Coordinates of N, CA and C in Angstrom, one line a residue:
M21 N -28.5 5.8 17.0 CA -28.0 6.2 15.9 C -27.1 4.8 15.2
Q22 N -27.5 4.6 13.9 CA -26.9 3.4 13.6 C -25.5 3.6 12.6
Q23 N -24.7 2.9 13.0 CA -23.2 2.8 12.3 C -23.3 2.2 11.2
R24 N -22.7 2.6 9.8 CA -22.3 2.0 8.7 C -21.4 1.4 9.0
T25 N -21.3 0.0 8.1 CA -20.1 -0.8 8.2 C -19.2 -0.4 7.0
R26 N -18.0 -0.2 7.2 CA -17.0 -0.1 5.8 C -16.4 -0.9 5.3
I27 N -16.6 -1.2 4.1 CA -16.1 -2.4 3.6 C -15.3 -2.0 2.4
V28 N -13.8 -2.6 2.3 CA -12.6 -2.1 1.6 C -12.3 -3.2 0.8
N29 N -11.6 -3.2 0.0 CA -10.8 -4.4 -0.9 C -9.4 -4.5 -0.3
C30 N -9.1 -5.7 0.0 CA -7.5 -6.0 0.2 C -6.7 -5.8 -1.1
P31 N -5.5 -4.9 -0.7 CA -4.6 -4.6 -1.6 C -4.1 -5.6 -2.3
Q32 N -4.0 -6.7 -1.5 CA -3.1 -8.1 -2.2 C -4.3 -9.0 -3.4
C33 N -5.2 -9.2 -2.5 CA -6.1 -10.1 -3.5 C -7.4 -9.5 -3.9
C34 N -7.6 -8.3 -3.6 CA -8.9 -7.8 -3.8 C -10.2 -8.1 -3.1
K35 N -10.2 -8.9 -2.3 CA -11.1 -9.6 -1.5 C -11.8 -8.6 -0.7
K36 N -13.2 -8.7 -0.5 CA -13.8 -7.7 0.3 C -13.5 -7.7 1.9
V37 N -13.1 -6.8 2.9 CA -12.8 -7.1 4.0 C -13.5 -5.7 4.6
V38 N -14.3 -6.0 6.0 CA -14.8 -5.3 6.9 C -13.6 -4.4 7.6
W39 N -13.7 -3.1 7.5 CA -12.9 -2.3 8.1 C -13.4 -2.1 9.8
E40 N -12.6 -3.0 10.3 CA -12.9 -3.0 12.0 C -11.7 -3.1 13.1
S41 N -11.8 -2.6 14.1 CA -10.7 -2.2 15.0 C -10.2 -3.8 15.1
H42 N -10.9 -4.9 15.4 CA -10.6 -5.7 15.8 C -9.9 -7.1 14.4
N43 N -10.0 -6.6 13.7 CA -9.2 -7.1 12.4 C -7.8 -6.5 12.8
R44 N -6.8 -7.4 12.9 CA -5.4 -7.1 13.1 C -4.6 -7.0 12.1
F45 N -5.3 -7.3 10.9 CA -4.5 -7.3 9.2 C -5.0 -6.3 8.5
R46 N -6.1 -5.6 8.8 CA -6.8 -4.5 8.1 C -5.6 -3.3 7.6
P47 N -5.4 -3.1 6.3 CA -6.6 -3.3 5.5 C -6.5 -4.6 4.7
F48 N -5.5 -5.5 4.9 CA -5.6 -6.8 4.2 C -6.4 -7.9 4.7
C49 N -6.6 -8.8 4.0 CA -7.7 -9.9 4.5 C -7.3 -11.1 5.5
S50 N -5.8 -10.9 5.2 CA -5.2 -12.3 6.1 C -3.5 -12.0 6.3
E51 N -3.1 -12.5 7.3 CA -1.7 -12.7 7.5 C -0.8 -12.7 6.3
R52 N -1.6 -13.7 5.4 CA -0.6 -14.1 4.2 C -0.4 -13.2 3.3
C53 N -1.7 -12.4 3.1 CA -2.0 -11.1 2.2 C -1.1 -9.8 2.6
K54 N -0.6 -9.9 4.1 CA -0.1 -8.4 4.7 C 1.4 -9.1 4.3
I55 N 1.9 -10.4 4.8 CA 3.3 -10.9 4.5 C 3.6 -10.8 3.1
N56 N 2.8 -10.9 1.8 CA 2.9 -10.9 0.8 C 3.3 -9.6 0.3
D57 N 2.5 -8.3 0.7 CA 2.8 -7.1 0.7 C 4.0 -6.7 0.9
L58 N 4.5 -7.0 2.3 CA 5.9 -7.0 3.0 C 6.9 -7.1 2.0
S59 N 6.8 -8.3 1.8 CA 7.9 -9.0 0.9 C 8.0 -8.5 -0.4
Q60 N 6.8 -7.9 -1.1 CA 6.7 -7.0 -2.4 C 7.9 -5.8 -2.1
W61 N 7.3 -5.1 -0.9 CA 8.2 -4.1 -0.6 C 9.9 -4.6 -0.3
A62 N 10.1 -5.1 0.2 CA 11.4 -5.5 0.7 C 12.1 -6.1 -0.7
Q63 N 11.4 -6.6 -1.4 CA 12.1 -7.0 -3.0 C 12.1 -5.8 -4.0
E64 N 11.7 -4.6 -3.3 CA 11.7 -3.6 -4.0 C 10.9 -3.8 -5.4
S65 N 9.7 -4.2 -5.3 CA 8.5 -4.4 -6.5 C 8.3 -3.1 -6.5
Y66 N 7.6 -2.2 -5.8 CA 6.9 -1.4 -5.7 C 7.9 -0.1 -5.5
R67 N 7.8 0.9 -6.6 CA 8.8 1.8 -6.9 C 8.2 3.1 -6.8
I68 N 8.6 4.4 -6.5 CA 8.1 5.7 -6.9 C 8.9 6.3 -8.1
P69 N 8.1 6.6 -9.2 CA 9.0 7.1 -10.4 C 10.2 8.2 -9.8
E70 N 11.1 8.0 -10.6 CA 12.2 9.1 -9.8 C 12.2 10.1 -10.9
S71 N 11.8 11.3 -10.2 CA 12.0 12.6 -11.0 C 13.4 12.9 -11.8
T72 N 12.8 13.7 -12.5 CA 14.2 14.0 -13.9 C 14.7 15.6 -13.4
E73 N 14.0 16.1 -12.5 CA 14.2 17.5 -12.4 C 16.1 17.8 -11.7
P74 N 16.7 16.7 -10.8 CA 18.0 16.9 -10.3 C 18.9 17.2 -11.8
E75 N 18.5 16.3 -13.1 CA 19.4 16.3 -14.1 C 19.0 17.6 -14.8
K76 N 18.1 18.0 -14.8 CA 18.1 19.4 -15.6 C 18.8 20.7 -14.9
K77 N 18.7 20.8 -13.7 CA 19.4 21.1 -12.6 C 20.9 21.3 -13.2
Q78 N 21.4 20.0 -13.1 CA 22.7 19.7 -13.5 C 23.2 20.4 -14.7
E79 N 22.2 20.1 -15.9 CA 22.8 20.8 -17.3 C 22.9 22.1 -17.2
E80 N 22.0 22.8 -16.6 CA 22.1 24.1 -16.3 C 23.2 24.8 -15.9
K81 N 24.1 24.1 -14.8 CA 25.2 24.6 -14.3 C 26.4 24.3 -15.1
D82 N 26.5 23.4 -16.3 CA 27.3 23.2 -16.9 C 27.4 24.1 -18.0

């Protein structure tokens, strides 16, 4: 039985990376990309859009 090699793109630089257990930086291609991603999270560059539902509920109470 032949095992397929899974290839993914690095979330930071889009370089192709083989998804294997011995790649300690996966899904990133390198430690540098992993650190850059962590840095962007720390600087709050990634954000989830805030829902407007709480405002609607507040207006209904008034």
